[in-house]
XYZ file of C-alpha atoms in Angstrom:
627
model
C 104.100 94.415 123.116
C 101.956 91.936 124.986
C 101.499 88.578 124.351
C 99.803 85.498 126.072
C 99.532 87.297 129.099
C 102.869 89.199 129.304
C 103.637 92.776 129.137
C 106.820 93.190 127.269
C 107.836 96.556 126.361
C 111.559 97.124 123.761
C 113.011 99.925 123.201
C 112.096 100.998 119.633
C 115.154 100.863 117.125
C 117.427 99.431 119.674
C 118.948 96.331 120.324
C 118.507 94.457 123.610
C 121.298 95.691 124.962
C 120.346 99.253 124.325
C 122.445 100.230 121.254
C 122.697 100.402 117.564
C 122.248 97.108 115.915
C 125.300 97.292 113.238
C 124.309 94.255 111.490
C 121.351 96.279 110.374
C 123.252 98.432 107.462
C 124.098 95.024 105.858
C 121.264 92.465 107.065
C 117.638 92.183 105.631
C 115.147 89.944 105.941
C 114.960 87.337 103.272
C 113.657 86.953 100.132
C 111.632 84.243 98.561
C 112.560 82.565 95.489
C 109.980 82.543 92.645
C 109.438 79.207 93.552
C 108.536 79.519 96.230
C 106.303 82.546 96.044
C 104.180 81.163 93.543
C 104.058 78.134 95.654
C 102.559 80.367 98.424
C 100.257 82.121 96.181
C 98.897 78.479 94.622
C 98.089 77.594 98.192
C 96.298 80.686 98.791
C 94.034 80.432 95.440
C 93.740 76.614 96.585
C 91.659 77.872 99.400
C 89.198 79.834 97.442
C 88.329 77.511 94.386
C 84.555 78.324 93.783
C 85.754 82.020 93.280
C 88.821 81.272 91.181
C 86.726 79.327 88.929
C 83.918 82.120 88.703
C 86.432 85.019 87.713
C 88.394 82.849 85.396
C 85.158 81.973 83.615
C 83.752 85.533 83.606
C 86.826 86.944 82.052
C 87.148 83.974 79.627
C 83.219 84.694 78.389
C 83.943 88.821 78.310
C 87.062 88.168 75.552
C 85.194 85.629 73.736
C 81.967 88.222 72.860
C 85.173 90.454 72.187
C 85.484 88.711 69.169
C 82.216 88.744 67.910
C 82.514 92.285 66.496
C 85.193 91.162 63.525
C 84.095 88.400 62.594
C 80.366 90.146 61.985
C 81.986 92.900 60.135
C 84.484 90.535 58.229
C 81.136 88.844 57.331
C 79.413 92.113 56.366
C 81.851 92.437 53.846
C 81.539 89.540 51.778
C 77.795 89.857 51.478
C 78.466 93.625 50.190
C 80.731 92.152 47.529
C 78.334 89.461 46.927
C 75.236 91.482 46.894
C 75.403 95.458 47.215
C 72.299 96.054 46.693
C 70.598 93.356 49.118
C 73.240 93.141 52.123
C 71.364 93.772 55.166
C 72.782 96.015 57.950
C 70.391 96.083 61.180
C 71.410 92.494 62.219
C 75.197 93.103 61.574
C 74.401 96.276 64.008
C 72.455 94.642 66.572
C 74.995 91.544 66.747
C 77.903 93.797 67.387
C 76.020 96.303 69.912
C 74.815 93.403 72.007
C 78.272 91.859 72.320
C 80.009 94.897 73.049
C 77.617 95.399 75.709
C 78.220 91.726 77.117
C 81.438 91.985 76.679
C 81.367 95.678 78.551
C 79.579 93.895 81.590
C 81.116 90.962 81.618
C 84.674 92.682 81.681
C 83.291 94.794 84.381
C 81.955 91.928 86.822
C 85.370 90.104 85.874
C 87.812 92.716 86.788
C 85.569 92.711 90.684
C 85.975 89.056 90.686
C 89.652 88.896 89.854
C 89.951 91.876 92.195
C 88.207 89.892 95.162
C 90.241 87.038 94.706
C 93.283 89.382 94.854
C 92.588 91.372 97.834
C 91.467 88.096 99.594
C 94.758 86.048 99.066
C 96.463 89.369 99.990
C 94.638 89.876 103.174
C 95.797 86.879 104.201
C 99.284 86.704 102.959
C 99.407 90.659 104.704
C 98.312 88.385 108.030
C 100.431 85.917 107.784
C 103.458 88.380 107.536
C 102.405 90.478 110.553
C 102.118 87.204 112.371
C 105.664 86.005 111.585
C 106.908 89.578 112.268
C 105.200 89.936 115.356
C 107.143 86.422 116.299
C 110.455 87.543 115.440
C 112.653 87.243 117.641
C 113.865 90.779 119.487
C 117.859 90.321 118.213
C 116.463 89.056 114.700
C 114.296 91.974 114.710
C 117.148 94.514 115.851
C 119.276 92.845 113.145
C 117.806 93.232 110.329
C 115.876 96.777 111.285
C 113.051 97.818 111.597
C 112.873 100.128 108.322
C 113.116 97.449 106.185
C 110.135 95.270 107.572
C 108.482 98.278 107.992
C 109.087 98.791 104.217
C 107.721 95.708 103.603
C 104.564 95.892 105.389
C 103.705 99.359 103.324
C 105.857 100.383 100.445
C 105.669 96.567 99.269
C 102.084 96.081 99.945
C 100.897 99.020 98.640
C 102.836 97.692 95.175
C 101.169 94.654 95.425
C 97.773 95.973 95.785
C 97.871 97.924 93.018
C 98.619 95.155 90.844
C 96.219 93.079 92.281
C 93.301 95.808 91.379
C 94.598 96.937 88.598
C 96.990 94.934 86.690
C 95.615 91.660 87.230
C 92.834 92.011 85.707
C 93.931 93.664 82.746
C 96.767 91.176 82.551
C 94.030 88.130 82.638
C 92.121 89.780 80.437
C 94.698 90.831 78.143
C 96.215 87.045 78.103
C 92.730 85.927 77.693
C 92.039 87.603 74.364
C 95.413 86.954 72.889
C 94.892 83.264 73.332
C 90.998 83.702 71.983
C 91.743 85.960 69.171
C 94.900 84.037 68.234
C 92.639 80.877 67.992
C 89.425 82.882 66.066
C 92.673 84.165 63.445
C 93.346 80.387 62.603
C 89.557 79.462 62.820
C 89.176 82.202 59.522
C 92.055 80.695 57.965
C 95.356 79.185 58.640
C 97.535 80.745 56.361
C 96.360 84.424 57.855
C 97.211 82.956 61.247
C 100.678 81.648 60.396
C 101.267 85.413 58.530
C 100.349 86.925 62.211
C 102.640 84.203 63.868
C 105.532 86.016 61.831
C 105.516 88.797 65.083
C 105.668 86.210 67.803
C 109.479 86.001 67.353
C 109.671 89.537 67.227
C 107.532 89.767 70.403
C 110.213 87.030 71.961
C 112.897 88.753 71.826
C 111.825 91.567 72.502
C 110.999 90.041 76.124
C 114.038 87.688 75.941
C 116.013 91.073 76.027
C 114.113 92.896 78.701
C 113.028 90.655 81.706
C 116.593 89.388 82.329
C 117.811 93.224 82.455
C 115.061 94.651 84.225
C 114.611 92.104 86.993
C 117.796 92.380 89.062
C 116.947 96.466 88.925
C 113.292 95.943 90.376
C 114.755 93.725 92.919
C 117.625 96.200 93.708
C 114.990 98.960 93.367
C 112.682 97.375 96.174
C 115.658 96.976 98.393
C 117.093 100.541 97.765
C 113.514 101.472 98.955
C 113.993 99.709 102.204
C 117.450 101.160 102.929
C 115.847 104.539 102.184
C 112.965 104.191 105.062
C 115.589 102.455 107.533
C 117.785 105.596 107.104
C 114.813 107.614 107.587
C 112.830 106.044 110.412
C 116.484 105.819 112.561
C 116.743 109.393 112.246
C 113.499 110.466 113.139
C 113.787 107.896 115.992
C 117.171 108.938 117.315
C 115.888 112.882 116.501
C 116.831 113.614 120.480
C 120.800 111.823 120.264
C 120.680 113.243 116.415
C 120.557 116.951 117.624
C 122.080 116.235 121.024
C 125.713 115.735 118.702
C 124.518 117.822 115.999
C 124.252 114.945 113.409
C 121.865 116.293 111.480
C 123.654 117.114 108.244
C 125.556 113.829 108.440
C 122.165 112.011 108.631
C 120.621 114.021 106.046
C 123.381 113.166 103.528
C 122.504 109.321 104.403
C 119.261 110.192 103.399
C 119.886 112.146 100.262
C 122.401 109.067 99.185
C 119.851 106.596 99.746
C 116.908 108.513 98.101
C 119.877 109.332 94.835
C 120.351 105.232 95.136
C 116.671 104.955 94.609
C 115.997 107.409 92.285
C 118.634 106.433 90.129
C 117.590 102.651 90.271
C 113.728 103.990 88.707
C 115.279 106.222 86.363
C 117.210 103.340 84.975
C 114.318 100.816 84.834
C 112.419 103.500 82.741
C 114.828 103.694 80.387
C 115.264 99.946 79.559
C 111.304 100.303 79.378
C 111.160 102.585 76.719
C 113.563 100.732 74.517
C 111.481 97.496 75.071
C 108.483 99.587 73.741
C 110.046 100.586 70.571
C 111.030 96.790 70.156
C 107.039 96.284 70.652
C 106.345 98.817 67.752
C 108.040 97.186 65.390
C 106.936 93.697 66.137
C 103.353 95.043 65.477
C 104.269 96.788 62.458
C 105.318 93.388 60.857
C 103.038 91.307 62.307
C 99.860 93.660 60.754
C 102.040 93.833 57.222
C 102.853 90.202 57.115
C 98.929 89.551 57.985
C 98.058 92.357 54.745
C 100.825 91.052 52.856
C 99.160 87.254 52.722
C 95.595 88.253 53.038
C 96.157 90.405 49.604
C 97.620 87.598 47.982
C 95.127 84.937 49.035
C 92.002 87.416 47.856
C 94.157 87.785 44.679
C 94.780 84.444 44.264
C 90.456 83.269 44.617
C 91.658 80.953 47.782
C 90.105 83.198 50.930
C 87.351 85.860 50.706
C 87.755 89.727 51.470
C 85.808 89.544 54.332
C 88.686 86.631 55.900
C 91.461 88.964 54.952
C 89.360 91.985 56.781
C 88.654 90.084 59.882
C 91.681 88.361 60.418
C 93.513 92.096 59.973
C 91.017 93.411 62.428
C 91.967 90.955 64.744
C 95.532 90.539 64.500
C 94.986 95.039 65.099
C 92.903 93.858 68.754
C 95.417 92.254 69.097
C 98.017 95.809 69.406
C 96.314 96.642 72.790
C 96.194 93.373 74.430
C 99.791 92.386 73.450
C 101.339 95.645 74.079
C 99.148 95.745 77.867
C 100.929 92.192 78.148
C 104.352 93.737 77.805
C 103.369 97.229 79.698
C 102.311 94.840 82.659
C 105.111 93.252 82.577
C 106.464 96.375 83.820
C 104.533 96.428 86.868
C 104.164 92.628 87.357
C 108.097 92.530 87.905
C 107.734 95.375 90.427
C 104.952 93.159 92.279
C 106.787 90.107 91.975
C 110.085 91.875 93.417
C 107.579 93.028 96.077
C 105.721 89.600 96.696
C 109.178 88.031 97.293
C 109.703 90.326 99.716
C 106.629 89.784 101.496
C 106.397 86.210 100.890
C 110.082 85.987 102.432
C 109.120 86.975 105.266
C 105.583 84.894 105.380
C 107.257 81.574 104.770
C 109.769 81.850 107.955
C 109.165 79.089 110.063
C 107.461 79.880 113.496
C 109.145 79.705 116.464
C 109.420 75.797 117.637
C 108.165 75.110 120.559
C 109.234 72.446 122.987
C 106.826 69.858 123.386
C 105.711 68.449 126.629
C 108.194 69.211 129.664
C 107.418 70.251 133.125
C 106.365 73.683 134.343
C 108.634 75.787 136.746
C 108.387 74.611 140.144
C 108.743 77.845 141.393
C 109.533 81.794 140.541
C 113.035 81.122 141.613
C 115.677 82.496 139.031
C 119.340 80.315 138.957
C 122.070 81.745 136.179
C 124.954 79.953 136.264
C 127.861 80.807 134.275
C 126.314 83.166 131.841
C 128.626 85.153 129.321
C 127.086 86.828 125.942
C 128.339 88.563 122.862
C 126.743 90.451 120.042
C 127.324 89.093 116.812
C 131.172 88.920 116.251
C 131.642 91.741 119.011
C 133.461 91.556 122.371
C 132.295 89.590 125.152
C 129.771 91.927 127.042
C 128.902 89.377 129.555
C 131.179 87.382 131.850
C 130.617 84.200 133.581
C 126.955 85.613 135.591
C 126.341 83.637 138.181
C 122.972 84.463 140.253
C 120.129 82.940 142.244
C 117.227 84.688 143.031
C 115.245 83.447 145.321
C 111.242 83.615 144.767
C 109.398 86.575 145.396
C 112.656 88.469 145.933
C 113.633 91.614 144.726
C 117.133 91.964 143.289
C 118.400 95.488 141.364
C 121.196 95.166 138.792
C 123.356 98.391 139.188
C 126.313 99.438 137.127
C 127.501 102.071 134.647
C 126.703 102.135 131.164
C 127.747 99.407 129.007
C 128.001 97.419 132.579
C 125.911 94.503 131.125
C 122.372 95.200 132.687
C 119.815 94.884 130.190
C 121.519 92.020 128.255
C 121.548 90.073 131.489
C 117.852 91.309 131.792
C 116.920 90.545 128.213
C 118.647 87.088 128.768
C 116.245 85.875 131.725
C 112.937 87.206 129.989
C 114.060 84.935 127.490
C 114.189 87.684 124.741
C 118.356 86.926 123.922
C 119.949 83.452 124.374
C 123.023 83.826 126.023
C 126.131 82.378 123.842
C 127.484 80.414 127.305
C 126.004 79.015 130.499
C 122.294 78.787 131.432
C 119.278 80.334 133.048
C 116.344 78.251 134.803
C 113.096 79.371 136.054
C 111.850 77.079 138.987
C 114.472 74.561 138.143
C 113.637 74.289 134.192
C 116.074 75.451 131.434
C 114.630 78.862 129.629
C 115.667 76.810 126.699
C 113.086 73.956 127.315
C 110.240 76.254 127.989
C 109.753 78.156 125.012
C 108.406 81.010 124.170
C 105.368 80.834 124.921
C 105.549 79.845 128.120
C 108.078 82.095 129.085
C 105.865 84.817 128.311
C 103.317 83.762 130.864
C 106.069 82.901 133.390
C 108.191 86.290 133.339
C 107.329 89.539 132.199
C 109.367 92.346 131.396
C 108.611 96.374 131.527
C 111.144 99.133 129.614
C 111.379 102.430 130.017
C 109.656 103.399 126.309
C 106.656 102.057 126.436
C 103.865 102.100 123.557
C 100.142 103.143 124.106
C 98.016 101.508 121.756
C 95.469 103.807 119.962
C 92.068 102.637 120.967
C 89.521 102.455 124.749
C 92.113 102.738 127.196
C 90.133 99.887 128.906
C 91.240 97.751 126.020
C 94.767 99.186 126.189
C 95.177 97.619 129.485
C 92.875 94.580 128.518
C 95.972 93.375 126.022
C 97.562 91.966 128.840
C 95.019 89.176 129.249
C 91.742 89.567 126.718
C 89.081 87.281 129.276
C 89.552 90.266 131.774
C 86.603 91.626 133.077
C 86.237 95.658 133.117
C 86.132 95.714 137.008
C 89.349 93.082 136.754
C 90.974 96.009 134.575
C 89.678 99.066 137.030
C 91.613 96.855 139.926
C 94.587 96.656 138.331
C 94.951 100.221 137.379
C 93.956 100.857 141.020
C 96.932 99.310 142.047
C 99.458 101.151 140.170
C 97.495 104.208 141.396
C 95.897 105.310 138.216
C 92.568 104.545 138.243
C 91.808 108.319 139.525
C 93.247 109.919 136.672
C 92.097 107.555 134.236
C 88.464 108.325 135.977
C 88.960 111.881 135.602
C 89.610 111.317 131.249
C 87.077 112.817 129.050
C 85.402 109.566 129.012
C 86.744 107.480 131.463
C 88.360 104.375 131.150
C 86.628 104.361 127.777
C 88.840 107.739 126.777
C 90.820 107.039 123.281
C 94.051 107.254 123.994
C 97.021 106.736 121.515
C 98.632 108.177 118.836
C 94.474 109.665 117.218
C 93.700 109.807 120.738
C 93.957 111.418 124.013
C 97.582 111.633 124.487
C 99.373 110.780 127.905
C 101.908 111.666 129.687
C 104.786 109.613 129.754
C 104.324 108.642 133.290
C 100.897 107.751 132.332
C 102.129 105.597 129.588
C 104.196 104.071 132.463
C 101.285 103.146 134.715
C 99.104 101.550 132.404
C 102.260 99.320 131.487
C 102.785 98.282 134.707
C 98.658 97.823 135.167
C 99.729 95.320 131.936
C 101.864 93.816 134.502
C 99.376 93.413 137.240
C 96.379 92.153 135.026
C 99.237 89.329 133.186
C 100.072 88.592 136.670
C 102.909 86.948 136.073
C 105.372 85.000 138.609
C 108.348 87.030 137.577
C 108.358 90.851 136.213
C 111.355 92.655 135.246
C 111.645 96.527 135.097
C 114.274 97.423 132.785
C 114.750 101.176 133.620
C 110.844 101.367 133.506
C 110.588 104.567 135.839
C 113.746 106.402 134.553
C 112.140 108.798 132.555
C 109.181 110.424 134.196
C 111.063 112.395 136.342
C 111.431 113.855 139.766
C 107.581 113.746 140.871
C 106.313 111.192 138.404
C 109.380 108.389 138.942
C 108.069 109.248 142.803
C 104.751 107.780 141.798
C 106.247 105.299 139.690
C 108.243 103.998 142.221
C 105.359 103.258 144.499
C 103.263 101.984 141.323
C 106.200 99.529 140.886
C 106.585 98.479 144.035
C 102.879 97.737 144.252
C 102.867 95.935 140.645
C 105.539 93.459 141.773
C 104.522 93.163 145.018
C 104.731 88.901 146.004
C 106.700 88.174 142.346
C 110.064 87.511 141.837
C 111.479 90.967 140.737
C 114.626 91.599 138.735
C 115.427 95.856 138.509
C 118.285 97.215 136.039
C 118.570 100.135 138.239
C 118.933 103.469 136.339
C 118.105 105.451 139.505
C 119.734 104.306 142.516
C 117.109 105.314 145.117
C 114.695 101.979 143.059
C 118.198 100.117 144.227
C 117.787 101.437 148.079
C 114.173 99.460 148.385
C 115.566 96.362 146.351
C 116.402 93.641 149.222
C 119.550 92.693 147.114
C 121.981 94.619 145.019
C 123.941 93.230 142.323
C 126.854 95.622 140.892
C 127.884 94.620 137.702
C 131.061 96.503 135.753
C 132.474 95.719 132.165
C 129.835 92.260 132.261
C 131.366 90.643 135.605
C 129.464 90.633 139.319
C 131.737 93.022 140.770
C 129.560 93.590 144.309
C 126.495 92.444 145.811
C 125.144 92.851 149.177
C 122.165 95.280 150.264
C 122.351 99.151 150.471
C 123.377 99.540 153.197
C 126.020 96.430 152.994
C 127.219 97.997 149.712
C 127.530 101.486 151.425
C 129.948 100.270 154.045
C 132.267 98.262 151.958
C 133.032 101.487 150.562
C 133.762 99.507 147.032
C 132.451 100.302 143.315
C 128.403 100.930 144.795
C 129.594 103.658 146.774
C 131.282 105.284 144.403
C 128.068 104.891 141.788
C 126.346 106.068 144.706
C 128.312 109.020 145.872
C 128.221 110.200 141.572
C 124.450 109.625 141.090
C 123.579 111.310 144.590
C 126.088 114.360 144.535
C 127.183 113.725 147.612
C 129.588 111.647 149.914
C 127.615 111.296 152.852
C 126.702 107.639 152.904
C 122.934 108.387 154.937
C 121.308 110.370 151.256
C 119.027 107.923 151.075
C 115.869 110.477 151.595
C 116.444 112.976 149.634
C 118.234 110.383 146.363
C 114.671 110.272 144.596
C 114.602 114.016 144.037
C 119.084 114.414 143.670
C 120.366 115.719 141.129
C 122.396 113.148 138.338
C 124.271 114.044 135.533
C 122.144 113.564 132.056
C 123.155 111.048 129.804
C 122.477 109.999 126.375
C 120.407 106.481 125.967
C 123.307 103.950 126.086
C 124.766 101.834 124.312
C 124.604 97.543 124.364
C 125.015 97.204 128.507
């Protein structure tokens, strides 16, 4: 990721400290009350009032020349009984063709209208939740897991769209004409209105039984759909460690529990559905009877006309496919509302504060003093740190796995806040610099990187967006990569990404680190960021690294020990405590936990390997765990 000048590259579906974030089986993001989503929906369709106004008129006019059609006809037939013989038929005709042709257009340019306003105040609120993810912080993030923001973003979106471009129309519509034929059914006569009122109840209960069943399942369903792409995207992720302990069938069975969970959820939902649509049947059925029922004896009795009785029947039977698309979109309106909560919880999280006013670093000197951290409820994994590192220094963090290296690294790019002690840059707590100005102080470059899909000029340009093209061409020069980048298909202008040109890893690698040079910024830490390119490439990566941090302030978690040999300190850590520092040579002497790392990593015991340790041999290991 890059951000106001930083380069800052996580691990994907780790946490900071390199493992499995358990909190994510159990933690989501949150979800908005109704409340408080319609809140955030008002405010949206506050900002477009001219084109509310417009579509609600449209769609208002369309169902009113809806109901010209019965009341013509209902009029047709009293002037047959009246008059057999001299009833005339061509204006009757032309009245009802030209308002089902307005009410054809009108319903048309309506349903675009309603659509536009949708897609517009879902554009935004789709913004607004990329924004607020894209702010998250890295442990929140690792928390509650990717799969279910990820979820969010598509499953949930995709949901909402569809009732945005679809359903809301028809449900505006539909509302629209049960309000305006419910009012023309009194206008004809009272009595025939309060016989059609005789289904409302019927109608009532019929919701009264189904919304407060079906809810908690669409809610449960949306969720269930989230667990399902969180069990999928880890395993696709972790394919590699998944195969490397022959997992496979264990995480397929997640899968196949999670999909059941989901499947069974839908298959539930439908069947509460299609007991709420026999309860619909039979409130029409007595509603059209009742309306029959009266309207006979009125006719009977001299006190309404035929015609009445006709139209108010015809429009109490408009009234089947507007009522019954009320109650069918409440269907899908209780699978967009479970999925606008969603979104909308994650919309209305409150940016990250940041500090106002405070002084600036005075320099790119790093001071942690008493530093422990846990995870969560977990152990301690960090132990009373205490560091300075001078500026422009370069200091490597060595240690086995678990040792405590990349929380100690994610802790002074400002990315975890440690539970105990503190860390200042140039004198100022990390704490009362914020975020954003952390990013453009300190930098920080992981092994798994991400190549944008796009110009690989603009790749690179993310770092810092005024840079010029020839400011881009010097910083890839310095890592070493402008001749390859040259010798692309089309250059620097070459797509590259995922519907691109696709690099090598060490590739990926240098045009991170050419990130780092273009952000240029006073502190840059390499977490592992050559470990994986291998014998040749972490040779070139090496020198690219050494020539992207050149003059900054340079913190190393040290996955190869030969990046250690260069560093001008070396800082041992073991089980989260400073166990050793001292330089290479220093830490070769003292014959203490280094040399041992050393003498393991190298394959040999001869203390002068120093040549040959870029190209040594090391044991493999799976990625690791929280250090």
């Amino acid at each position: 990721m890059t951000g106001s000048g930083t380069t800052v590259e996580q691990p994907a579906g780790s946490a900071v400290g390199g493992g499995p974030a358990t909190a994510a089986a159990v933690s989501r993001l949150p979800i908005a009350s109704a409340g408080r989503t319609w809140g955030l929906l008002w405010a949206e369709f506050r900002r477009l009032p001219g084109l509310v106004a417009t579509a609600v008129l449209v769609v208002v006019a369309a169902s009113a020349a809806g109901l010209v059609a019965p009341w013509v006809l209902g009029q047709l037939v009293d002037d047959i009984r009246a008059d057999p013989a001299g009833a005339q038929l061509a204006r009757p005709v032309v009245l009802i063709a030209v308002a089902a042709l307005l009410a054809g257009a009108l319903t048309g340019i309506g349903a675009v209208l309603v659509a536009r306003v949708g897609e517009t105040v879902l554009a935004r609120l789709r913004e607004r939740v990329m924004d607020r993810a894209l702010h998250l912080p890295t442990t929140a993030l690792e928390r509650f897991g990717t799969g279910d923001l990820l979820s969010r973003v598509g499953d949930d979106v995709s949901v909402v769209t569809t009732a945005i471009t679809t359903t809301a129309p028809a449900l505006l519509s539909a509302l629209l004409t049960v309000l305006l034929t419910g009012v023309g059914l009194f206008a004809l006569d009272w009595r025939l209105g309060l016989a059609g009122l005789l289904a409302a109840p019927m109608y009532a209960l019929a919701l009264r039984w189904y919304l407060p069943r079906s809810g908690p399942y669409y809610a449960r369903e949306r969720a269930a759909t989230g667990d399902r792409a969180q069990a999928m995207i880890g395993s696709l992720r972790g394919h590699a460690t998944v195969r490397a302990y022959r997992l496979e069938a264990d995480h397929t069975t997640r899968i196949e529990q999670r999909s059941a969970a989901a499947r069974d959820l839908s298959v539930t939902v439908f069947r509460l559905f299609t007991r709420f649509g026999s309860r619909i049947n039979r409130a029409e059925f007595v509603g059209l009877t009742a309306v029959l029922v009266v309207g006979f004896v009125l006719v009977r009795a001299d006190l309404s006309t035929l015609g009445a009785t006709t139209a108010a029947a015809l429009y109490f039977h408009r009234l089947f496919n507007p009522l019954f698309a009320l109650m069918l979109r409440f269907d899908e309106v209780q699978m967009a509302g479970a999925s606008l909560a969603r979104l909308a919880g994650v919309a209305l999280l409150d940016p990250p504060a940041e500090p106002v006013g405070g002084r600036e670093p005075a320099d790119a000197s790093i001071e942690i003093t008493g530093v422990g951290h846990r995870y969560d409820d977990g152990p301690p994994v960090l132990h009373d740190i205490t560091l300075r590192v001078e500026p422009g220094a370069r200091v490597a963090l060595v240690g086995a796995s678990g040792a405590g290296k990349t929380t100690l690294a994610g802790i002074v790019a400002g990315q975890l806040a440690p539970t105990g002690g503190t860390v200042r840059l140039g004198g100022v707590d990390l704490a009362h610099l914020g975020e954003l100005r952390i990013r453009r102080q300190v930098a920080l470059v992981s092994q798994d990187v991400h190549v944008f899909s796009g110009p690989l000029l603009e790749d690179v340009r993310l770092a810092r967006a005024d840079a010029s093209d020839a400011e881009v061409r010097a910083a890839l020069a310095t890592v070493g990569a402008l001749c390859w980048v040259q010798a692309l298909p089309d250059g620097e202008r070459t797509e590259v990404g995922e519907v691109g040109h696709r690099l090598t890893a060490a590739q990926a690698q240098q045009l991170a680190l050419a990130r780092l040079v273009l952000a240029d910024p006073p502190v840059a830490i390499l977490d592992e960021a050559t470990a994986e390119a291998g014998s040749a490439g972490a040779r070139d990566l090496d020198r690219a690294a050494a020539a992207a941090t050149a003059g900054r302030t340079t913190l190393i978690v040290a996955h190869r020990l030969v990046q250690a040999v260069r560093a001008d300190r070396i800082v041992v850590l073991d089980q989260g405590r400073i166990v050793e520092t001292g330089t290479h040579d220093e830490l070769l002497r003292a014959d203490g936990r280094y040399r041992r790392l050393w003498r393991t990593w190298s394959g040999t015991a001869t203390p002068g390997t120093a040549a040959t340790a870029g190209t040594a041999p090391r044991p493999p290991r799976p990625r690791p765990g929280r250090h």
